[in-house]
N, CA, C and O atoms as a DFTB+ gen file, in Angstrom:
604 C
 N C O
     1  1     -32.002      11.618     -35.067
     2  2     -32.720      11.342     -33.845
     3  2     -31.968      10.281     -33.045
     4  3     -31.558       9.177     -33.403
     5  1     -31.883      11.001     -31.684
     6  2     -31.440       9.634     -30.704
     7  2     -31.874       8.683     -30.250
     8  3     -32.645       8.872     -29.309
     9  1     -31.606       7.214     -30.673
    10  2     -32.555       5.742     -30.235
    11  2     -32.421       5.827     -28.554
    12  3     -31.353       5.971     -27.960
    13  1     -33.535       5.723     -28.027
    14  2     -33.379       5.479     -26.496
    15  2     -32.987       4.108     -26.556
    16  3     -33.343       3.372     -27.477
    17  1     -32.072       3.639     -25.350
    18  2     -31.765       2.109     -24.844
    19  2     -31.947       2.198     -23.655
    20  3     -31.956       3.305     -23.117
    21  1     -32.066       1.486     -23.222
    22  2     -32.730       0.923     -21.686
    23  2     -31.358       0.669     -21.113
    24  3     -30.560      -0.096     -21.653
    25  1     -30.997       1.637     -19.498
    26  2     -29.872       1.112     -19.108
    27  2     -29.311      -0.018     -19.141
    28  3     -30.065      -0.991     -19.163
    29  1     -27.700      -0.278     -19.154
    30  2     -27.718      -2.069     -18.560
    31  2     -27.668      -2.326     -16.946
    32  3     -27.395      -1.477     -16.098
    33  1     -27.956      -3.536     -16.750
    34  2     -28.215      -3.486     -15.434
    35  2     -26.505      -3.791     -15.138
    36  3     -25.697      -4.465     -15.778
    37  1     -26.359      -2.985     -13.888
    38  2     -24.678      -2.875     -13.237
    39  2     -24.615      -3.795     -12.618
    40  3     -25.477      -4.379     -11.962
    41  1     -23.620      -3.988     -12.776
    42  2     -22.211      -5.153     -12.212
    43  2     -21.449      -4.955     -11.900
    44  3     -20.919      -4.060     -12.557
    45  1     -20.637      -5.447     -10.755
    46  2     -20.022      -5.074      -9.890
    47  2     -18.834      -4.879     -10.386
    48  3     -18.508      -5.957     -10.885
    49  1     -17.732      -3.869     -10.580
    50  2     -17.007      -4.085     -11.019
    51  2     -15.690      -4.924     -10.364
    52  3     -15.073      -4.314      -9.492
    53  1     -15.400      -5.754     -10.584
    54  2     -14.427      -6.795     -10.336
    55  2     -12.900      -5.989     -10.485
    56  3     -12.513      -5.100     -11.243
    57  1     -12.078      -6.946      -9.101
    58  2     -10.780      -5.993      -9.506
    59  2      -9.791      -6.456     -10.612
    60  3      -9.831      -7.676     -10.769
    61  1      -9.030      -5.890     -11.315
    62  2      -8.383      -5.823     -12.429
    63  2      -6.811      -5.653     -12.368
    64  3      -6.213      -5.277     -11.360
    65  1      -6.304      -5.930     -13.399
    66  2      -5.066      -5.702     -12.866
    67  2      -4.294      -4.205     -13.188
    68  3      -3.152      -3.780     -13.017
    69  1      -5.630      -3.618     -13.780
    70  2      -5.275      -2.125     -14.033
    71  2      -5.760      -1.380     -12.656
    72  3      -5.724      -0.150     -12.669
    73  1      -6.192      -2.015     -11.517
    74  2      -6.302      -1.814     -10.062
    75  2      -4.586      -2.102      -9.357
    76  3      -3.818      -1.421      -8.678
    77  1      -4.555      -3.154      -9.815
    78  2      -3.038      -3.176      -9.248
    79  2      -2.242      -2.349      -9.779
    80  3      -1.318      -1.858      -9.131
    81  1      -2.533      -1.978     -11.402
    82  2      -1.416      -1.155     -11.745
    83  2      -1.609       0.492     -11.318
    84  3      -0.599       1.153     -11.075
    85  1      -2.630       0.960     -11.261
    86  2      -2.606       2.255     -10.552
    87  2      -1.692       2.147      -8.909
    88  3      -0.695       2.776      -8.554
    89  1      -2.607       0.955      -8.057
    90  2      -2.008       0.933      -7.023
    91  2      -0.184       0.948      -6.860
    92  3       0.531       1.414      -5.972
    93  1       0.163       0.183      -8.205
    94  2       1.807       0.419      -7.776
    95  2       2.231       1.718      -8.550
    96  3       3.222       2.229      -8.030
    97  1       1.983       2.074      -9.124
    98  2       2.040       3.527      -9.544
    99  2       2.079       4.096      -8.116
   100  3       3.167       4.152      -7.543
   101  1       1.141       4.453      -7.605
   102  2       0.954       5.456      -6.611
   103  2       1.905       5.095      -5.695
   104  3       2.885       5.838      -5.634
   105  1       1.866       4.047      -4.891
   106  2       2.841       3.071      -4.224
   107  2       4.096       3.747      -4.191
   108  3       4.718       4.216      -3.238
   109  1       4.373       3.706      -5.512
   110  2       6.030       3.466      -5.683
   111  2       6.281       5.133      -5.506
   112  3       7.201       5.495      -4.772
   113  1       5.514       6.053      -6.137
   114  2       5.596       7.377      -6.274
   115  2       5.406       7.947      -5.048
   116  3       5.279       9.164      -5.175
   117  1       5.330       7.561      -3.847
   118  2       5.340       8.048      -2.889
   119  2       6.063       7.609      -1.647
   120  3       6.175       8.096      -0.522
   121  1       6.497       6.570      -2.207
   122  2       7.505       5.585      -1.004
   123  2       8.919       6.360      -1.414
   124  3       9.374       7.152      -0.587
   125  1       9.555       6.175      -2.541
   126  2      10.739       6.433      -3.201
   127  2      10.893       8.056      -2.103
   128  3      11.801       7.725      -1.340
   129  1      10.714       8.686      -1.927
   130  2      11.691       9.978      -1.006
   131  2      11.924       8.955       0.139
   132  3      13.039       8.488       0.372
   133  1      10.732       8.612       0.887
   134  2      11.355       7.644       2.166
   135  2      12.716       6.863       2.431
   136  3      13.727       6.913       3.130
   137  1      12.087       6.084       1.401
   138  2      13.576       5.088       1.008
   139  2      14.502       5.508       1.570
   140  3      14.925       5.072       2.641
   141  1      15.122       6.738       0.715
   142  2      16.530       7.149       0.867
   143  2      17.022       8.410       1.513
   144  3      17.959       9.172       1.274
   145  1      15.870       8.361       2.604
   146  2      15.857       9.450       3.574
   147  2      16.303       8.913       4.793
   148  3      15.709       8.124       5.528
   149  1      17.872       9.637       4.988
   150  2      18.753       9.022       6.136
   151  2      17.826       9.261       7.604
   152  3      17.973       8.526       8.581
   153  1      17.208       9.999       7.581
   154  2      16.498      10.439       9.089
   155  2      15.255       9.204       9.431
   156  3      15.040       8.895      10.603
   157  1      14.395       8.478       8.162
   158  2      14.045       7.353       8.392
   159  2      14.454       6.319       8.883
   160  3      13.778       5.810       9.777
   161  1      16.095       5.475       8.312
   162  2      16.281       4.632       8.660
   163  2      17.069       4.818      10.620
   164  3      17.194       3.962      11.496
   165  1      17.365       6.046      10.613
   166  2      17.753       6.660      12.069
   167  2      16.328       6.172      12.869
   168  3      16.379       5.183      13.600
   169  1      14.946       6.986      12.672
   170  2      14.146       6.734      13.438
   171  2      13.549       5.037      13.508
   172  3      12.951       4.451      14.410
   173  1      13.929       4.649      12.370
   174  2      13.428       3.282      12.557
   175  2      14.748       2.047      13.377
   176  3      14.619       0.883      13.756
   177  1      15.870       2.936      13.382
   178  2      17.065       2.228      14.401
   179  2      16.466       2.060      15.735
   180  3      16.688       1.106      16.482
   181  1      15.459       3.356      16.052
   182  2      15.496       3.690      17.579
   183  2      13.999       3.333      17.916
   184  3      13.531       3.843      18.933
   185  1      13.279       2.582      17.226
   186  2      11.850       2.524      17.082
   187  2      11.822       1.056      17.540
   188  3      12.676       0.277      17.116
   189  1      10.754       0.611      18.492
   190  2      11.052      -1.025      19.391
   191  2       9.819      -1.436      18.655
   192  3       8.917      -0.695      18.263
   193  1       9.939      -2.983      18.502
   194  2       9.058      -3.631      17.821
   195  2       7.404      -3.182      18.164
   196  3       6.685      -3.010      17.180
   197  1       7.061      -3.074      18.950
   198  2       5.787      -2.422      19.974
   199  2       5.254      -1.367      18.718
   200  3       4.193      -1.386      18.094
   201  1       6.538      -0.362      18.602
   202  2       6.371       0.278      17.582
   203  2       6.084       0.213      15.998
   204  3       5.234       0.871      15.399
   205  1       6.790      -0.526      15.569
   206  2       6.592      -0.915      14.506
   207  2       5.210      -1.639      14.099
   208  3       4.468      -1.360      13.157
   209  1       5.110      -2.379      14.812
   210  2       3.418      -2.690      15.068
   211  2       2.576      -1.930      15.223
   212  3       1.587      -2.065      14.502
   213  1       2.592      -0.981      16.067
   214  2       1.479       0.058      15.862
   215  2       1.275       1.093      14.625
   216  3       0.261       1.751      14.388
   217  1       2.690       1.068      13.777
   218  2       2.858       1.508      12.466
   219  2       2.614       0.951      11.431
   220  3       2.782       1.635      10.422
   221  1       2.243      -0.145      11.290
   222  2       2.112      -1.064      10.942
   223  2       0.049      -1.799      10.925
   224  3      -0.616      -2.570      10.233
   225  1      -0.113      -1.120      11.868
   226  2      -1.622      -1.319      12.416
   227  2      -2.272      -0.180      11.361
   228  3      -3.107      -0.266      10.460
   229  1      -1.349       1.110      12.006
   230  2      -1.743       2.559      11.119
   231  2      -1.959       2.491       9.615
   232  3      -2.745       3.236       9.030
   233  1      -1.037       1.326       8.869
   234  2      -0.707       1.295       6.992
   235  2      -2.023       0.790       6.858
   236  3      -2.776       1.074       5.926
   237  1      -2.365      -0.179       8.079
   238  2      -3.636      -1.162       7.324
   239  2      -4.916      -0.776       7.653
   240  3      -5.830      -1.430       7.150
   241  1      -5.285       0.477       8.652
   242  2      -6.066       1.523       8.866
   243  2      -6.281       2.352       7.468
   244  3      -7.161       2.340       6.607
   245  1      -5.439       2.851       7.594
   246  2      -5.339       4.301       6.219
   247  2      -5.836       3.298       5.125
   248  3      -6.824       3.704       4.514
   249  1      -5.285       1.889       4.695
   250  2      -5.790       1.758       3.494
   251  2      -7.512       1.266       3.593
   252  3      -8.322       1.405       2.676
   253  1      -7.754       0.759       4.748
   254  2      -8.990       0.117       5.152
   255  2      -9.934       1.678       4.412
   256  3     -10.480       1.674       3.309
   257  1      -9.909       2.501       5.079
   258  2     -10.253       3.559       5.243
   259  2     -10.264       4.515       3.841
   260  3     -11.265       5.130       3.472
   261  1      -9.288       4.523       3.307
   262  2      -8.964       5.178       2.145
   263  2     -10.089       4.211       0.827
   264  3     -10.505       4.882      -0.117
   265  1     -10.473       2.707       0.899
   266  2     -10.247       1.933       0.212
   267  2     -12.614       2.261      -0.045
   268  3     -13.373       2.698      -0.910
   269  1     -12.707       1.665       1.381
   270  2     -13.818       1.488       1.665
   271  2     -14.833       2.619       2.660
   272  3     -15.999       2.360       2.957
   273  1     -14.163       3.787       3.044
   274  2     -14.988       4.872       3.767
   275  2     -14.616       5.967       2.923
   276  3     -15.579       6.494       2.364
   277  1     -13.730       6.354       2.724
   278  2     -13.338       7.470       1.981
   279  2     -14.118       7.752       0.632
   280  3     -14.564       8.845       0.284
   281  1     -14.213       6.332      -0.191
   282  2     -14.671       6.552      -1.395
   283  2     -15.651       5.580      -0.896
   284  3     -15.454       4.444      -0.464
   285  1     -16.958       6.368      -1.065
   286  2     -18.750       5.825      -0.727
   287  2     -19.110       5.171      -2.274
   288  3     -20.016       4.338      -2.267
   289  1     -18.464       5.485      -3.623
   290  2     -18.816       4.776      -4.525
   291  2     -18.751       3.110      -4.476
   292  3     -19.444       2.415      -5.219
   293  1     -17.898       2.615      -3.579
   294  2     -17.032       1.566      -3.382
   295  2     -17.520       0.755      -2.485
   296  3     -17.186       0.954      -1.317
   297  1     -18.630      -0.604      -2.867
   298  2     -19.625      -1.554      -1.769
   299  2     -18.442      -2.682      -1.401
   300  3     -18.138      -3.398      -2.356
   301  1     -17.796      -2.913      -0.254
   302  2     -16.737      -3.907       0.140
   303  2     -17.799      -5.344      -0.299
   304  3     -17.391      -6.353      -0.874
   305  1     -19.148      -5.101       0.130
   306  2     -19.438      -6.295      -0.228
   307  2     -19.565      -6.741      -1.563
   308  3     -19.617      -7.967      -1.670
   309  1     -19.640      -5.981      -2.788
   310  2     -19.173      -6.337      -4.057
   311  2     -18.149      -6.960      -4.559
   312  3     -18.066      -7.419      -5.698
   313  1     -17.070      -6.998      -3.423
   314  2     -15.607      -7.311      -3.711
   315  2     -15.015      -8.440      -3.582
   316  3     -15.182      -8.919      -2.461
   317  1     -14.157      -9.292      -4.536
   318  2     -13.785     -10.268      -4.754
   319  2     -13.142     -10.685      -3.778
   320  3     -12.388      -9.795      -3.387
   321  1     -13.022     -12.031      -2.902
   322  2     -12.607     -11.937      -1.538
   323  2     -11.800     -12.942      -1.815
   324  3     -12.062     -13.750      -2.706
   325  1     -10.096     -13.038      -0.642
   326  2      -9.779     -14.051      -0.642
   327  2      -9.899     -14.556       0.605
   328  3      -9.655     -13.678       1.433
   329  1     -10.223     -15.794       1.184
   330  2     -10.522     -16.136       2.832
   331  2     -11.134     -14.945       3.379
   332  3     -10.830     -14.531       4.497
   333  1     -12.159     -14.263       2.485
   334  2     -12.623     -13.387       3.837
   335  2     -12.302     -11.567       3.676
   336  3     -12.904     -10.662       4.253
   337  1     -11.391     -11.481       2.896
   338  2     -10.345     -10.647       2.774
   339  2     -10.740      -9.646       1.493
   340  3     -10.198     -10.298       0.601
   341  1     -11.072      -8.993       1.108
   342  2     -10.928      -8.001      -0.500
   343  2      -9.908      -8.388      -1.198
   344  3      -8.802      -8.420      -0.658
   345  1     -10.048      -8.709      -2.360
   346  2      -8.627      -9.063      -2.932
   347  2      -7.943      -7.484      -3.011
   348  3      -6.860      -7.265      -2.469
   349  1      -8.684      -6.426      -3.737
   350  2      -8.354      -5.081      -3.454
   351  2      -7.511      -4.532      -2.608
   352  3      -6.611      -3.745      -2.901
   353  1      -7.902      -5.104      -1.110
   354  2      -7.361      -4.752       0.192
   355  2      -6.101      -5.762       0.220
   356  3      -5.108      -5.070       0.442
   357  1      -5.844      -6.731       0.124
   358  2      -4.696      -7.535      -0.271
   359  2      -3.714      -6.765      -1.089
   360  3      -2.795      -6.171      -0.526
   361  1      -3.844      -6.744      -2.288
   362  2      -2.753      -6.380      -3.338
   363  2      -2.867      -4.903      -2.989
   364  3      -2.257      -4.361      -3.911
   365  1      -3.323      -3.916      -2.145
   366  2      -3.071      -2.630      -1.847
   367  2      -2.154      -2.865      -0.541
   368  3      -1.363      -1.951      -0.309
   369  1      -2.148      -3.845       0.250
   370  2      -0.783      -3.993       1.413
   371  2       0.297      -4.533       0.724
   372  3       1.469      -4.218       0.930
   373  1      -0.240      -5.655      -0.408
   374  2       1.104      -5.862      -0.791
   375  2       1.841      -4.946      -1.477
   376  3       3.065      -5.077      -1.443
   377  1       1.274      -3.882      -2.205
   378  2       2.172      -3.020      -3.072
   379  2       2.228      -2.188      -1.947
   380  3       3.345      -1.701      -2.122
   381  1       1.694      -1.549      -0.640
   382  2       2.684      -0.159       0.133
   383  2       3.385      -1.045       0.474
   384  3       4.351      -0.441       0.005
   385  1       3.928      -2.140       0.948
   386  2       5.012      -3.155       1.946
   387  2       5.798      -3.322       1.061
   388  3       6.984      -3.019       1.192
   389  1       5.305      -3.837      -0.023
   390  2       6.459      -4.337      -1.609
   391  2       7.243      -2.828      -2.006
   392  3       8.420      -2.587      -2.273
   393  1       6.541      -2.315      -1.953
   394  2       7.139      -1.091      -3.152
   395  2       8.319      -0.597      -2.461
   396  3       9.386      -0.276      -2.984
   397  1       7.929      -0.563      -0.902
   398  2       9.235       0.182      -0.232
   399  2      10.481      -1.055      -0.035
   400  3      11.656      -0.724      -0.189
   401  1      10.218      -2.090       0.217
   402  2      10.659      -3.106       0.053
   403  2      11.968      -3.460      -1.398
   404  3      13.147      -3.802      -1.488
   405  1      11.091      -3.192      -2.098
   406  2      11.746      -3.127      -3.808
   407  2      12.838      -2.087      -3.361
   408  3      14.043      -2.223      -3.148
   409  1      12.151      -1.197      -3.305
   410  2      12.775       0.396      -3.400
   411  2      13.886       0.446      -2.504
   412  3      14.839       1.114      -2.905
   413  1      14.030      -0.290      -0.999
   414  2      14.916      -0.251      -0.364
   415  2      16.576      -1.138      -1.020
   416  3      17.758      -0.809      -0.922
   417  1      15.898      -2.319      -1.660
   418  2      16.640      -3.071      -1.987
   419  2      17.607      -2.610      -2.702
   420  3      18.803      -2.412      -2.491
   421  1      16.664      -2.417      -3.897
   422  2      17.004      -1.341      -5.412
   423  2      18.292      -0.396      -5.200
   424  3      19.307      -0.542      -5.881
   425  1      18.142       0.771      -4.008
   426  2      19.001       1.539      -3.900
   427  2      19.947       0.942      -2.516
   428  3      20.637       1.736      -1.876
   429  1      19.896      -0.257      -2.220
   430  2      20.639      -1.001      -1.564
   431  2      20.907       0.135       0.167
   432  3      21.962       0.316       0.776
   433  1      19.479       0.689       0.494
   434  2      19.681       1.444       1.699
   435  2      20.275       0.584       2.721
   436  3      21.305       1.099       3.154
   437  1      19.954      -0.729       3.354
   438  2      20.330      -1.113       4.272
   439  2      21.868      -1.261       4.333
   440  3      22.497      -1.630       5.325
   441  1      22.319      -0.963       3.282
   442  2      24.343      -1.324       4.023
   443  2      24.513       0.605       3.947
   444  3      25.370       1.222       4.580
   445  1      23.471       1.250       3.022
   446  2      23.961       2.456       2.822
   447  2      23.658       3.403       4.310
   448  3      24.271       4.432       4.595
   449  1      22.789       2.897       4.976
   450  2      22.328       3.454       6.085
   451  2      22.415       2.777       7.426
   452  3      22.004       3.206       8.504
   453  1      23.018       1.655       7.168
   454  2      22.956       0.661       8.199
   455  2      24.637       0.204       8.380
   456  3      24.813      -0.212       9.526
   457  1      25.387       0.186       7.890
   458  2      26.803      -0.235       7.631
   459  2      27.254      -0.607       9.021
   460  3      27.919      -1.621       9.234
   461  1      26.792       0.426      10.175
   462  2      27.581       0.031      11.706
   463  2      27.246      -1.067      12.351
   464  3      27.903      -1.532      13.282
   465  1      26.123      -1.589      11.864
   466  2      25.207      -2.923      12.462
   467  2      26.518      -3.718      12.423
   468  3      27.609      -3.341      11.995
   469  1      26.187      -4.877      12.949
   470  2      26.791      -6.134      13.203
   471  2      26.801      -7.225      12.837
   472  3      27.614      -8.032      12.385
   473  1      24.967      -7.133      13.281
   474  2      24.843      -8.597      12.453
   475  2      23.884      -8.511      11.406
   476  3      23.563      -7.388      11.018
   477  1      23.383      -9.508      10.893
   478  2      22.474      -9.406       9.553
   479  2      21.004      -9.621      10.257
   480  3      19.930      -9.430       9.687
   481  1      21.181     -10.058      11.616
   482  2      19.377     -10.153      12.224
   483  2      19.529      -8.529      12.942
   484  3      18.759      -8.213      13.850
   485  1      20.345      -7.783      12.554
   486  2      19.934      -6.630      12.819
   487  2      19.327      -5.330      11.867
   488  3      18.376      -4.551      11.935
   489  1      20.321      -5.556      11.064
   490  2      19.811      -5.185       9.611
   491  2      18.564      -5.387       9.033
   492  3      17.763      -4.620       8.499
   493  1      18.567      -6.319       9.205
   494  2      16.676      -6.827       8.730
   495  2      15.797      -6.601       9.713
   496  3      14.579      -6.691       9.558
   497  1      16.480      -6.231      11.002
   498  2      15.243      -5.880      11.861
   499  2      14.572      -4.557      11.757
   500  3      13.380      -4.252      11.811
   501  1      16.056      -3.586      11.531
   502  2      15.231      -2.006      11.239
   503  2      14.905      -2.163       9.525
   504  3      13.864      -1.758       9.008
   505  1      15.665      -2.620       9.021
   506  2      15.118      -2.766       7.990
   507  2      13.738      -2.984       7.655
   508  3      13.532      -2.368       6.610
   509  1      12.849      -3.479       7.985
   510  2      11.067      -4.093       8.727
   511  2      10.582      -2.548       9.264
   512  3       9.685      -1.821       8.837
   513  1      11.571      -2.351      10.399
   514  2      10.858      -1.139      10.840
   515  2      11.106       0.178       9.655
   516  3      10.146       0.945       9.580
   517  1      12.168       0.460       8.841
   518  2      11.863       1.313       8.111
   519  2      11.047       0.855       7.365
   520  3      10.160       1.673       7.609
   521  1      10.495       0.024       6.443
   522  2       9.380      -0.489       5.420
   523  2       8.396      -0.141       6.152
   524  3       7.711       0.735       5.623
   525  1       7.972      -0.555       7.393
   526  2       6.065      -0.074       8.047
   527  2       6.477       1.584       7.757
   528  3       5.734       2.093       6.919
   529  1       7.553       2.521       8.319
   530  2       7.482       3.605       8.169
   531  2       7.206       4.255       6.667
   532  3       6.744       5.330       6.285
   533  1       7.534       3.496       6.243
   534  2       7.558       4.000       4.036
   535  2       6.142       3.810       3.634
   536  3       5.467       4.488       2.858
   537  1       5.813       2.706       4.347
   538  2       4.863       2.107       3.807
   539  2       3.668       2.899       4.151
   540  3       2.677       2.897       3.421
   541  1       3.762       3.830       5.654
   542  2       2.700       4.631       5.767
   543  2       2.264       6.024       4.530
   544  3       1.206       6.652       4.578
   545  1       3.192       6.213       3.668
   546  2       3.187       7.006       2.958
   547  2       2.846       5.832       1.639
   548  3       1.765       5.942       1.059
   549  1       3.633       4.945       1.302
   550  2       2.704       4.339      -0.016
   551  2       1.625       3.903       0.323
   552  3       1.339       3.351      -0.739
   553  1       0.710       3.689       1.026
   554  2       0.044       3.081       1.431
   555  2      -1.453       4.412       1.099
   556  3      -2.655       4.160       1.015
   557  1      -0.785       5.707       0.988
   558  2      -2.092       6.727       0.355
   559  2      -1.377       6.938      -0.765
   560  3      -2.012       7.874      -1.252
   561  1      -0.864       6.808      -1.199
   562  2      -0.278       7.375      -2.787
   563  2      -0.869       6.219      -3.426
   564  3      -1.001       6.444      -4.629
   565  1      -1.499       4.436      -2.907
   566  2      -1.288       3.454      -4.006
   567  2      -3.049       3.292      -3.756
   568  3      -3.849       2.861      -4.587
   569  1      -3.410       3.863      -2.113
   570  2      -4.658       3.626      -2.379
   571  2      -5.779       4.895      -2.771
   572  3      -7.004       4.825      -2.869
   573  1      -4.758       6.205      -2.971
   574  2      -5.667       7.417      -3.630
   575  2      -5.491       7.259      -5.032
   576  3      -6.173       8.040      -5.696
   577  1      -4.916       6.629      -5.546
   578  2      -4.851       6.285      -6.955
   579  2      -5.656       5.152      -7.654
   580  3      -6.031       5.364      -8.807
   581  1      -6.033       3.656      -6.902
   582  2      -6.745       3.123      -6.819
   583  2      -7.904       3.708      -7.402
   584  3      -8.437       3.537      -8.499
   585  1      -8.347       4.887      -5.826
   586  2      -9.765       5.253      -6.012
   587  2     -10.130       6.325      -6.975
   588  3     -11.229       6.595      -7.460
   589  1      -8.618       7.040      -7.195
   590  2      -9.174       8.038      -8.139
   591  2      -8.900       8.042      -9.413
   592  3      -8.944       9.065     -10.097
   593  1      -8.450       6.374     -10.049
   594  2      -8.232       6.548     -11.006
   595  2      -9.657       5.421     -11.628
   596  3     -10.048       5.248     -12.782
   597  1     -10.198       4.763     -10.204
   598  2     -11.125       3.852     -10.822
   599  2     -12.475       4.653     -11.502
   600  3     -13.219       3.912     -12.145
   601  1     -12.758       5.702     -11.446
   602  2     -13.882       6.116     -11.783
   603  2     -14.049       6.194     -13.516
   604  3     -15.103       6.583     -14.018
């Protein structure tokens, strides 16, 4: 015979660092084609800061969205905050920005795709603009993993 128990009462679940680790999982698994896709760092040569900002607006949309509308299981106000902030929603920008970041480094794209530049404040400038572009793609690979691995 089965003993009945009386639910426990729920608690919020707090984020973990097995939240971060899905998130760079996904992150990384979806940035990595970007990276080393010559037609990225081309469009991000020809892309003006204006731009990059509005790409950039878009990473922190999708995850807003992906994080806290997409998945209705998920009360923002349950969530561990820093200044205001989700810690969740934090370490999910830092891993789409980081991962492509890493990833660019890693396979050393900027001299591999960038070599004609001049100077080094140029390099790092598209360099920025290819990362918001990567980052729009890690940015659902780190936060659909998040949500679909938290259940």
């Amino acid at each position: 015979m089965v003993k009945w128990r009386p639910p426990r009462p729920r608690r919020p679940r707090g984020f973990r660092l097995a939240d971060s680790a899905q998130q760079i999982v996904g992150g990384f698994l979806l940035a990595g084609p970007f990276v080393v896709t010559e037609e990225v760092w081309v469009l991000a040569s020809n892309m003006s800061i204006w731009h990059a900002l509005a790409t950039t607006s878009v990473v922190f949309a999708i995850g807003y969205a992906t994080l806290y509308k997409a998945d209705t299981t998920r009360d923002i106000d349950d969530e561990q905050e820093i200044a205001g902030v989700p810690v969740r929603f934090i370490s999910l920008m830092v891993v789409s920005f980081g991962a492509v970041a890493i990833l660019a480094l890693l396979f050393d794209a900027p001299d591999t795709f960038l070599g004609d530049l001049e100077t080094r404040r140029e390099v790092l400038l598209v360099t920025l603009k290819a990362i918001s572009v990567g980052a729009l793609f890690s940015v659902v690979g780190a936060a659909t993993a998040d949500s679909v691995f938290a259940k």
